[in-house]
DNA sequence: AATGCCGGGGG
DNA sequence: CCCCCGGCATT
């Protein structure tokens, strides 16, 4: 493609007027839902025991970063996303040095489930 | 070179 | 089921 078009083409598919999933993805799955509250929240001792996540210090950090974004309708929609190389996913965002912060899929070199395409 | 992912492998 | 890398496609 001729550059420009690749990004533009992505925009066409990204902001297409169809297939915007109304009920979002599988709620049971871990699609990084900002609304981590949910449920009776009687007493959730720890966060998701994703195996012994290396570096325990980051655990509280990740938990502490609770945002007042309750039921955010949609993320920064219509984001001129590009093709590979500019699509910031877990890997580029955090880096190999913070692998423990990637999503499960990325950690196992699978299709990223946090930032779908 | 690096990201991103399928296929394949180990416990 | 949970966990991960080799190797490939793509940039
Ligand atoms: Zn990811």
Short mmCIF file of C-alpha atoms in Angstrom, two decimals, chain A residues 19-104:
data_model
loop_
_atom_site.label_atom_id
_atom_site.label_comp_id
_atom_site.label_asym_id
_atom_site.label_seq_id
_atom_site.Cartn_x
_atom_site.Cartn_y
_atom_site.Cartn_z
CA UNK A 19 -20.03 -4.57 13.62
CA UNK A 20 -19.46 -2.48 16.67
CA UNK A 21 -20.59 -5.21 19.01
CA UNK A 22 -23.32 -3.84 21.22
CA UNK A 23 -22.98 -6.20 24.10
CA UNK A 24 -19.23 -6.06 23.97
CA UNK A 25 -17.27 -9.28 24.30
CA UNK A 26 -17.65 -12.20 26.60
CA UNK A 27 -18.23 -10.61 29.97
CA UNK A 28 -16.81 -13.62 31.71
CA UNK A 29 -13.58 -13.31 29.85
CA UNK A 30 -10.90 -10.92 30.90
CA UNK A 31 -11.15 -8.27 28.26
CA UNK A 32 -9.67 -5.73 30.63
CA UNK A 33 -12.97 -4.32 31.72
CA UNK A 34 -12.49 -0.95 33.40
CA UNK A 35 -15.44 -1.74 35.61
CA UNK A 36 -13.67 -4.17 37.88
CA UNK A 37 -16.23 -3.62 40.58
CA UNK A 38 -19.31 -5.68 39.65
CA UNK A 39 -20.59 -8.58 41.75
CA UNK A 40 -21.48 -8.25 45.41
CA UNK A 41 -17.91 -7.36 46.12
CA UNK A 42 -18.36 -8.96 49.50
CA UNK A 43 -14.70 -9.51 49.97
CA UNK A 44 -12.20 -9.93 47.24
CA UNK A 45 -8.97 -10.67 49.10
CA UNK A 46 -6.60 -10.35 46.25
CA UNK A 47 -6.69 -9.53 42.65
CA UNK A 48 -6.80 -12.23 40.03
CA UNK A 49 -4.22 -14.80 41.04
CA UNK A 50 -2.61 -14.94 37.67
CA UNK A 51 0.01 -17.33 38.87
CA UNK A 52 2.80 -15.87 40.97
CA UNK A 53 3.12 -12.71 38.95
CA UNK A 54 6.74 -11.81 39.15
CA UNK A 55 7.39 -8.66 41.08
CA UNK A 56 4.90 -8.41 43.86
CA UNK A 57 5.35 -4.69 44.19
CA UNK A 58 3.48 -4.13 41.01
CA UNK A 59 0.48 -5.95 42.32
CA UNK A 60 -0.71 -3.14 44.57
CA UNK A 61 0.27 -0.66 41.94
CA UNK A 62 -2.02 -2.22 39.45
CA UNK A 63 -4.76 -2.44 42.02
CA UNK A 64 -4.26 1.06 43.29
CA UNK A 65 -4.74 2.52 39.88
CA UNK A 66 -8.50 2.24 40.22
CA UNK A 67 -10.08 4.92 38.12
CA UNK A 68 -13.43 6.65 38.60
CA UNK A 69 -14.33 5.56 35.12
CA UNK A 70 -17.47 3.67 35.96
CA UNK A 71 -19.26 2.21 33.00
CA UNK A 72 -17.33 4.10 30.43
CA UNK A 73 -19.48 3.90 27.29
CA UNK A 74 -16.58 3.42 24.97
CA UNK A 75 -12.88 4.00 24.89
CA UNK A 76 -11.36 6.78 22.83
CA UNK A 77 -13.27 5.50 19.89
CA UNK A 78 -12.34 6.36 16.33
CA UNK A 79 -8.67 6.20 17.02
CA UNK A 80 -6.75 6.35 13.81
CA UNK A 81 -5.20 3.02 14.38
CA UNK A 82 -2.52 1.89 12.02
CA UNK A 83 -1.20 -1.40 10.90
CA UNK A 84 1.56 -3.33 12.57
CA UNK A 85 4.40 -1.26 13.88
CA UNK A 86 2.25 1.59 15.09
CA UNK A 87 -0.41 -0.40 16.84
CA UNK A 88 0.56 -0.04 20.46
CA UNK A 89 -0.28 -3.24 22.20
CA UNK A 90 0.81 -4.64 25.52
CA UNK A 91 4.29 -5.36 24.23
CA UNK A 92 5.16 -1.93 22.91
CA UNK A 93 3.29 -0.11 25.63
CA UNK A 94 5.00 -1.83 28.53
CA UNK A 95 7.95 -3.51 26.91
CA UNK A 96 9.67 -6.80 27.31
CA UNK A 97 10.95 -5.56 30.66
CA UNK A 98 7.39 -5.44 31.95
CA UNK A 99 6.21 -8.65 30.46
CA UNK A 100 4.35 -9.46 33.63
CA UNK A 101 2.06 -6.56 32.81
CA UNK A 102 1.12 -7.77 29.36
CA UNK A 103 -2.20 -9.47 28.88
CA UNK A 104 -2.31 -13.22 29.16
#
